Tab-separated table of C-alpha atoms in Angstrom:
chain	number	residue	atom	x	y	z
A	1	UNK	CA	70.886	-105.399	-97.219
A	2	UNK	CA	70.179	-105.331	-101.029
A	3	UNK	CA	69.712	-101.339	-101.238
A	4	UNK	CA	73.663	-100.757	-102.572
A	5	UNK	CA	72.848	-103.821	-104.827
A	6	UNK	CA	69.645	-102.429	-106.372
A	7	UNK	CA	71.032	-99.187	-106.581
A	8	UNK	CA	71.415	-98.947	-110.689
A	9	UNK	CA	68.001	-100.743	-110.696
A	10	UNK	CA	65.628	-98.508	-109.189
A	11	UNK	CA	67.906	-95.329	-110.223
A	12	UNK	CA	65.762	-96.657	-113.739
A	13	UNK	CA	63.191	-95.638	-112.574
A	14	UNK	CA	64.004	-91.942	-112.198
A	15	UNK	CA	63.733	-90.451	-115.188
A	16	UNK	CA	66.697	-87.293	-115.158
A	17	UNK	CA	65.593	-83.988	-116.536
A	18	UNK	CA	67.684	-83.387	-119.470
A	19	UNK	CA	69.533	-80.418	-119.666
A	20	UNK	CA	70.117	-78.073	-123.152
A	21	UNK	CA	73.205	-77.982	-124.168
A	22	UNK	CA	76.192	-75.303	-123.406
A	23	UNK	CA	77.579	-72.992	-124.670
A	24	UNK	CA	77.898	-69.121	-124.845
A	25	UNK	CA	75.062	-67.077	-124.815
A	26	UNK	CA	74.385	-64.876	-128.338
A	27	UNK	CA	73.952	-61.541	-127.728
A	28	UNK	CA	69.326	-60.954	-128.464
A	29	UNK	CA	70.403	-58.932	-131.496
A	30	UNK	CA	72.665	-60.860	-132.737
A	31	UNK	CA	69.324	-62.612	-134.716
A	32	UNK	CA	66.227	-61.497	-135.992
A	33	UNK	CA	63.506	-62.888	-134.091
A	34	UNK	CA	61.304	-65.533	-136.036
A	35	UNK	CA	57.948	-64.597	-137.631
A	36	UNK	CA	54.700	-66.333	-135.889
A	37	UNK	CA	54.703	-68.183	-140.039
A	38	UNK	CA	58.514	-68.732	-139.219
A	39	UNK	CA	58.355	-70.684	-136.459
A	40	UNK	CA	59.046	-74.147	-136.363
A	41	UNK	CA	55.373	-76.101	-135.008
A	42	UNK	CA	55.530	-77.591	-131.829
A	43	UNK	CA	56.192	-81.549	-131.661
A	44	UNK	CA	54.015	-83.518	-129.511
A	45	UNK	CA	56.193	-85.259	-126.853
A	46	UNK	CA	55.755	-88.269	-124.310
A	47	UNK	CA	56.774	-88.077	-121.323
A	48	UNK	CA	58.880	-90.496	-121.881
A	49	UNK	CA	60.466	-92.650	-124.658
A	50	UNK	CA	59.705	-96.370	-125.487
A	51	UNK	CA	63.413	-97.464	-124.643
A	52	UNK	CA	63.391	-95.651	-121.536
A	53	UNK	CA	60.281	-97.263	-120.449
A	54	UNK	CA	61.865	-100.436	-121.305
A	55	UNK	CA	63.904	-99.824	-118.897
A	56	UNK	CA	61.526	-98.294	-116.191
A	57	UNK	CA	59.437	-102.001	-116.780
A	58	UNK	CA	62.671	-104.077	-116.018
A	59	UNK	CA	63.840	-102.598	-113.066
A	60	UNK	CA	60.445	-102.615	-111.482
A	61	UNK	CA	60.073	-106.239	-112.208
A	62	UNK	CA	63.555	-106.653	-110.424
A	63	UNK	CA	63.016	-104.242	-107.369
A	64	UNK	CA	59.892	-106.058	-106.956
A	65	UNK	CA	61.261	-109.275	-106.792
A	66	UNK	CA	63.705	-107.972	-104.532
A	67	UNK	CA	61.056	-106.430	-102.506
A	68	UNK	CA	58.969	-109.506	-101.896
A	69	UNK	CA	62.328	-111.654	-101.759
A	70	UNK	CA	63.377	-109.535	-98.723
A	71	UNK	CA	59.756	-108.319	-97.340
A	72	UNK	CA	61.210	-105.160	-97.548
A	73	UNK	CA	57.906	-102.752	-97.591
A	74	UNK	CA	60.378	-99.248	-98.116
A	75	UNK	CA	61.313	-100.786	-101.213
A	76	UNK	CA	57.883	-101.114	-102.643
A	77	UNK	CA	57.035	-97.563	-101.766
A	78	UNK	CA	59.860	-96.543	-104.045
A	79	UNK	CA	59.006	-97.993	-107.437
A	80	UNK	CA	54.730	-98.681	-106.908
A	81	UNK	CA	51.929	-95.688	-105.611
A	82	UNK	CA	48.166	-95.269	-105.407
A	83	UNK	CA	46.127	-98.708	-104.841
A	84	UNK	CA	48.466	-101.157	-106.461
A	85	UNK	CA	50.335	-99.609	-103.387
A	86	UNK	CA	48.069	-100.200	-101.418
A	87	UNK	CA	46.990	-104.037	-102.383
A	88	UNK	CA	51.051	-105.208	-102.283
A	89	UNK	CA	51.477	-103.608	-98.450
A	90	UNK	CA	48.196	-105.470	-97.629
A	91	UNK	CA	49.619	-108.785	-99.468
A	92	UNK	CA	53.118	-108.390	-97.768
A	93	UNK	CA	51.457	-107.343	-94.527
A	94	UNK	CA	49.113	-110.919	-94.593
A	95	UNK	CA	52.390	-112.733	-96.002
A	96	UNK	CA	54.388	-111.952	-92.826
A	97	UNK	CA	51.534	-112.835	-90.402
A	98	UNK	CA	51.796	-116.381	-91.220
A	99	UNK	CA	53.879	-118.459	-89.553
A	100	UNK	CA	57.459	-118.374	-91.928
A	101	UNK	CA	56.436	-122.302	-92.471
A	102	UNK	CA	53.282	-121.531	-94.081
A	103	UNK	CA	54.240	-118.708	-96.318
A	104	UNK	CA	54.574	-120.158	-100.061
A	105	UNK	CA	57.862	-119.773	-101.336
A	106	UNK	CA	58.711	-116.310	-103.793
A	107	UNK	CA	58.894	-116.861	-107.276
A	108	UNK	CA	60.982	-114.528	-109.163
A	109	UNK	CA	59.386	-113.534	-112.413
A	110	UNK	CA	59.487	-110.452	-114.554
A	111	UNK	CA	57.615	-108.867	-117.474
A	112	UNK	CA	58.550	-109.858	-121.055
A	113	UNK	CA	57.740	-108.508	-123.969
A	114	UNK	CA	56.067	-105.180	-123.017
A	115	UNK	CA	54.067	-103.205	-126.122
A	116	UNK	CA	54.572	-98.909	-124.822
A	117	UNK	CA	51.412	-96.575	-124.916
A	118	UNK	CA	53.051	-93.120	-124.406
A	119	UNK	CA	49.958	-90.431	-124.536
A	120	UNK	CA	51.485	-86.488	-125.627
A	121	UNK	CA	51.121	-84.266	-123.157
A	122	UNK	CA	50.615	-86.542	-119.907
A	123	UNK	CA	52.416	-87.516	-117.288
A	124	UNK	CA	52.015	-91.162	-117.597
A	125	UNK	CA	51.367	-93.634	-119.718
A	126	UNK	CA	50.968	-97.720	-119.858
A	127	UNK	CA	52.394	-100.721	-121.166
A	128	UNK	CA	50.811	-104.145	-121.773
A	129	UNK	CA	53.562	-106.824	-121.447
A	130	UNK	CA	53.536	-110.916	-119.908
A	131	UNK	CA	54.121	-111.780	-116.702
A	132	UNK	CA	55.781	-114.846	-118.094
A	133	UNK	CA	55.338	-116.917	-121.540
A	134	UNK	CA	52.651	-115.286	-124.055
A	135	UNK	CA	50.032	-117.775	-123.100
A	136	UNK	CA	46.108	-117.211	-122.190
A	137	UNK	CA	45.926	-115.188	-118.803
A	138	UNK	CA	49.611	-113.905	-118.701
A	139	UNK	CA	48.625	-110.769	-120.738
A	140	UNK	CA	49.045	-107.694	-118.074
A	141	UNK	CA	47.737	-103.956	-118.931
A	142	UNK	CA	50.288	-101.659	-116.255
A	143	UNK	CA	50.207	-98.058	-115.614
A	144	UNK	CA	53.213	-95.692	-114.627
A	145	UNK	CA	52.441	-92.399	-113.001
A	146	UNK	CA	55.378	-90.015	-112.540
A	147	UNK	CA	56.233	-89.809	-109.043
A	148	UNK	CA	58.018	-87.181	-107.341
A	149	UNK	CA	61.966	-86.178	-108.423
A	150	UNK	CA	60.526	-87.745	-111.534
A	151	UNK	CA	60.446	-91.096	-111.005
A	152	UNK	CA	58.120	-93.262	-112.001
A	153	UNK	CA	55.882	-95.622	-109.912
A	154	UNK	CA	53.418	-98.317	-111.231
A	155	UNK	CA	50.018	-97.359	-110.175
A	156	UNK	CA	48.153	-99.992	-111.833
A	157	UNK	CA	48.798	-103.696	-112.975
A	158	UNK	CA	45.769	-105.964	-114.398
A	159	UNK	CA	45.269	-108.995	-115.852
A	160	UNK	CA	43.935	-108.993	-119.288
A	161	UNK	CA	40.886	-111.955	-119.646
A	162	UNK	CA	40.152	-110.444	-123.198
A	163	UNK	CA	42.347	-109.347	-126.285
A	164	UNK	CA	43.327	-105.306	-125.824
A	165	UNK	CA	42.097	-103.353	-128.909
A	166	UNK	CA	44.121	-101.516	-130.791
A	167	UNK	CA	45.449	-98.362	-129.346
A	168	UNK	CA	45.473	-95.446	-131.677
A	169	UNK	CA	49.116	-93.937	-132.296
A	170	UNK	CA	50.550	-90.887	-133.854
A	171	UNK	CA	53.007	-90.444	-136.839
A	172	UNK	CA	55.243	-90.457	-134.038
A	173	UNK	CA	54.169	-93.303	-132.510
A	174	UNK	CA	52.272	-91.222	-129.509
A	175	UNK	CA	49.094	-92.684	-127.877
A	176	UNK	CA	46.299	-90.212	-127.327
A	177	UNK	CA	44.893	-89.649	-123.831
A	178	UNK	CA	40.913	-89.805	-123.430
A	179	UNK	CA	39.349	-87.019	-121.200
A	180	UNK	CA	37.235	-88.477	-118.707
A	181	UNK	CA	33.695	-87.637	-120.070
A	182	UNK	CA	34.393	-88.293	-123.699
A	183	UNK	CA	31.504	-89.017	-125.133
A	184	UNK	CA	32.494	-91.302	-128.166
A	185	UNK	CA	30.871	-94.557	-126.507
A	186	UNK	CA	27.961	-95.631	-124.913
A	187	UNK	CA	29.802	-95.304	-121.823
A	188	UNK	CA	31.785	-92.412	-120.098
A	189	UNK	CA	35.315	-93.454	-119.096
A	190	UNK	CA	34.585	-91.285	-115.514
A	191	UNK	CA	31.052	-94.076	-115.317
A	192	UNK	CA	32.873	-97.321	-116.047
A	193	UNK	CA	33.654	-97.900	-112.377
A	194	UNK	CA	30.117	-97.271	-111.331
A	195	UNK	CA	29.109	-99.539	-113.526
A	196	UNK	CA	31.556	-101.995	-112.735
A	197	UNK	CA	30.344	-102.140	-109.355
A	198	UNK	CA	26.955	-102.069	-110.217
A	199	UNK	CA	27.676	-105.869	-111.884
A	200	UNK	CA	28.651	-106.668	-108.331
A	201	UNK	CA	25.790	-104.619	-106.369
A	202	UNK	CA	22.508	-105.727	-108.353
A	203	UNK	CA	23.629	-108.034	-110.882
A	204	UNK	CA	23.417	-105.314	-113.317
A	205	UNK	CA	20.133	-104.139	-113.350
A	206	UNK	CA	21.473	-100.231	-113.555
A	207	UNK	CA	24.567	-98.721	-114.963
A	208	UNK	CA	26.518	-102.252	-114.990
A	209	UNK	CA	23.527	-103.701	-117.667
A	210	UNK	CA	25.806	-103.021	-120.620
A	211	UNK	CA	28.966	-104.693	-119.227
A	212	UNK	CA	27.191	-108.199	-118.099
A	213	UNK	CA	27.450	-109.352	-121.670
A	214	UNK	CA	31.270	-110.169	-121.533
A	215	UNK	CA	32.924	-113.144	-120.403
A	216	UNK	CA	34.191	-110.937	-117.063
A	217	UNK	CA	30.956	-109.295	-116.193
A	218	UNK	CA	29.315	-113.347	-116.692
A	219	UNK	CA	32.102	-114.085	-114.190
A	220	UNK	CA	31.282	-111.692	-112.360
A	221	UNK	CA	27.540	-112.604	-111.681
A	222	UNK	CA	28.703	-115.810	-110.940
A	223	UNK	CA	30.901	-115.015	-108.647
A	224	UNK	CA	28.429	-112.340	-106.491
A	225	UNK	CA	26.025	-115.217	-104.636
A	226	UNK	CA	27.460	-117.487	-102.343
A	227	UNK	CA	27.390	-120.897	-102.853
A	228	UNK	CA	26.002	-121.828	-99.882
A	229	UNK	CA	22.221	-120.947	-99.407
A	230	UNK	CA	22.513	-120.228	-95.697
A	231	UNK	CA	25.192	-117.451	-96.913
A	232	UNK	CA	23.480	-113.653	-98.094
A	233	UNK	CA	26.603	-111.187	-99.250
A	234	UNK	CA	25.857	-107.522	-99.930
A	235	UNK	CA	27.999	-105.948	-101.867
A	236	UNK	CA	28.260	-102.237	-101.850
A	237	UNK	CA	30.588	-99.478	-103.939
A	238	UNK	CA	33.145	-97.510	-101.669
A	239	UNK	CA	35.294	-94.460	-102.603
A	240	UNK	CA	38.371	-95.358	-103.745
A	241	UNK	CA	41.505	-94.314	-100.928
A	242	UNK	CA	43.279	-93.427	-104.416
A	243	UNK	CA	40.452	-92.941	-106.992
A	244	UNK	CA	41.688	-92.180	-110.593
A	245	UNK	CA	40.911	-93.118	-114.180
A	246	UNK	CA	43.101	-93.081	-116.939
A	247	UNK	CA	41.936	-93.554	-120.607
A	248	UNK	CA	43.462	-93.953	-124.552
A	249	UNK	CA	42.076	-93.399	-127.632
A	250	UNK	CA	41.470	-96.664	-129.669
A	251	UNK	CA	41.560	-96.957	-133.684
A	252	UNK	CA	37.962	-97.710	-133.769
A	253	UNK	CA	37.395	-94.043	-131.826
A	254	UNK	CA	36.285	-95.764	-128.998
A	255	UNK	CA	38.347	-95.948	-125.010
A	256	UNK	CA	40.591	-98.113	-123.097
A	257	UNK	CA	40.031	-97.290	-119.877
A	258	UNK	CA	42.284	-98.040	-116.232
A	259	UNK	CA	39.885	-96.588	-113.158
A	260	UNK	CA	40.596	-97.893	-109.552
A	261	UNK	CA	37.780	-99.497	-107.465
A	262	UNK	CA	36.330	-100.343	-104.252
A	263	UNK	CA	33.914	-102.047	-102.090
A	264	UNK	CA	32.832	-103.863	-99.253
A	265	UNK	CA	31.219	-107.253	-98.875
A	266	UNK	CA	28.680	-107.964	-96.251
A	267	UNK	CA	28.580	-111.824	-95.133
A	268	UNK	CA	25.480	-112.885	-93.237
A	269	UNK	CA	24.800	-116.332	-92.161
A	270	UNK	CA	20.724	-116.372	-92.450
A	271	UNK	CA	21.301	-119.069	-89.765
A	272	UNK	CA	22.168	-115.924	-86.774
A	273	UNK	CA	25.262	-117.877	-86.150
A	274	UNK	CA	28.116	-116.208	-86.102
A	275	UNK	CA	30.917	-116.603	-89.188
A	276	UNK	CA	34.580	-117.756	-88.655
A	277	UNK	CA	36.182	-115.305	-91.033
A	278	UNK	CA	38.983	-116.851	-93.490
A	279	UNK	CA	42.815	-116.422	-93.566
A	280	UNK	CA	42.884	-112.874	-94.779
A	281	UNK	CA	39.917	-111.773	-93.062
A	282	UNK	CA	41.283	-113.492	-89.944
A	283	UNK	CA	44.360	-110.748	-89.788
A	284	UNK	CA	42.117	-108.469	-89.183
A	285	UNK	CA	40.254	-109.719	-86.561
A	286	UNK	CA	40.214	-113.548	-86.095
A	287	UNK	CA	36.826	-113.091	-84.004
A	288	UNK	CA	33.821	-115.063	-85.095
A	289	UNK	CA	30.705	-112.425	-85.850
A	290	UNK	CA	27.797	-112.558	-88.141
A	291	UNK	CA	28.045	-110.329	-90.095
A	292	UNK	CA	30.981	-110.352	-91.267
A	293	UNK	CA	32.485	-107.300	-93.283
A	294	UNK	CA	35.499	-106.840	-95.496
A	295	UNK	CA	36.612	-104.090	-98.160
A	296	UNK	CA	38.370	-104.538	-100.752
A	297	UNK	CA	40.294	-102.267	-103.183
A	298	UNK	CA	42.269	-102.657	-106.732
A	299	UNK	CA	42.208	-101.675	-110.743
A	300	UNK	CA	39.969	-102.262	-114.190
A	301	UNK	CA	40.297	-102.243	-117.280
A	302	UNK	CA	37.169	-101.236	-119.231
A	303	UNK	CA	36.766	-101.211	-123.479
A	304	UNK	CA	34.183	-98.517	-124.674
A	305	UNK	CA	34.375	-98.856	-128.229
A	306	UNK	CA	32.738	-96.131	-130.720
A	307	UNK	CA	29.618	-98.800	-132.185
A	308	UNK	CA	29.825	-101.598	-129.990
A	309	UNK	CA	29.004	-102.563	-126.268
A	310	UNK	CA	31.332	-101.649	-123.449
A	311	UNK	CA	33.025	-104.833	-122.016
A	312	UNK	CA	35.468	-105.168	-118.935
A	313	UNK	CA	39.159	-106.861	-120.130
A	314	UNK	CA	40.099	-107.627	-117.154
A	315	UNK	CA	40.062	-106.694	-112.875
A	316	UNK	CA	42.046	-107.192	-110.056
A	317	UNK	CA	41.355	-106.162	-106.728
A	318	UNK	CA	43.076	-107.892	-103.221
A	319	UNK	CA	41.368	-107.707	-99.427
A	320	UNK	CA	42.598	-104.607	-97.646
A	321	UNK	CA	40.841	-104.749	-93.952
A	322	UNK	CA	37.652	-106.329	-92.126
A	323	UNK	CA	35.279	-106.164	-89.570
């Protein structure tokens, strides 16, 4: 087993509760107390600092690895949460159902490079970093969440089809954290997901209108009609299992924003015969039916700038069940 072997590893990605120092305690007289103008102001703090989650982003990228290397499900439930969870059990879970012949060989891999968005006052905070050389498509956007014991679990990773803005920092080199309804763009953080999915329900006739202009919302209207003509999909918004949204300030004024997703697709052959569903679909019931239904579930990243149109960076979302 590789648990004794990962042990320094994954003990990264705990971050320990540091302890004031010792010492005898001074008598409450000993000192007058401090005037409200005599006290020192409070300095913002992250919840954690950049070379600590240097090291958090390492030893994920090697549990993982190990993980995937050894199918080893308990291990991924110990350094990922919420629906990036969820989409690696449903990868490993489709991985192991294949015949061990079939199963493409793991890759190990791990991110370089990472650039750390700490927000004051949260309890998480997000990195982008390359999931290999800095060339087009490797860019990643990930999201810790402190988990309990306070460790930290990625909750989010995402690839990155357009440039991140600039995040705004601090003298101290803090992020800022965007409440959900801020109202700097034309676009709540809290609506980018509903507008997201709207690109995928309509075409972007309501709420998604604003987003079809990038190169990922043109991608995405390509993507929503089948290319066969005998083939109708309806594609409808679901509640997220683990529904969050996450947001920083940028230095135009404007949002970055990580929200997790959902829907389901409904395949109809126009035809009334029934539809042999694919690979994935397949694990979940390998019976041909018309129609044929599947959810899926996974992460976005959303720009709301201050002047400009919203655009989506980047999605990722993996098949989680069918019927």
């Amino acid at each position: 087993m590789h648990t004794t072997k990962l042990l320094s590893t994954t003990a990264a990605l705990v971050l320990l509760t540091a302890c004031s120092a010792g010492g005898e305690e001074t008598p409450a007289d000993s000192a007058p107390q401090a005037t409200t103008e005599e006290q020192t102001p409070e300095v913002p703090q992250g919840a954690i600092t950049e070379g600590q989650a240097l090291e958090v982003i390492a030893a994920y990228s090697e549990a993982n690895n190990a993980a995937y290397r050894d199918s080893d499900a308990s291990l991924l439930e110990e350094i990922e949460g919420g629906s990036l969870l969820q989409r690696s059990l449903a990868e490993l879970e489709q991985r192991l159902a294949r015949p061990e012949a079939d199963r493409e060989p793991i890759e190990e891999w791990e991110y370089t490079d990472p650039e750390i968005y700490v927000p004051s006052g949260e309890t998480w905070w997000m990195a982008q970093a390359s999931a290999g050389p800095r060339e087009e498509g490797s860019q990643r956007l990930l999201t810790f969440e402190q988990g309990e014991k306070d460790s930290w679990l990625l909750v989010s990773v995402v690839p990155l089809s357009v440039e991140l803005p600039a995040i705004a920092l601090d003298e101290d080199g803090l992020a800022e954290a965007a409440p959900a309804d801020d109202p700097a763009g034309k676009l709540l953080p809290q609506d980018a997901v509903q507008a997201y999915e709207d690109l995928w329900e309509t075409g972007g006739t309501g709420p998604g209108e604003p987003l079809a202009t990038g190169p990922t919302g043109q991608d995405i209207l390509e993507r929503r009609t089948p290319e066969d003509p005998l083939m109708f999909s309806r594609i409808n918004a679901t509640t997220p299992d683990h529904e969050h949204t996450w947001a920083l300030r940028t230095e135009d004024g404007g949002t970055v924003v990580v929200a997790t997703t959902a829907h389901s697709e409904t395949l109809t052959a126009v035809t009334g015969e029934p539809l042999y569903p694919g690979e994935l679909a397949a694990h979940y019931d390998p019976t041909p039916r018309n129609p044929l239904i599947t959810h899926h579930t996974g992460e976005i990243v959303v720009s709301i700038p201050a002047a400009a149109d919203p655009q989506i960076l980047g999605d990722r979302w993996k098949l989680v069940g069918a019927e």
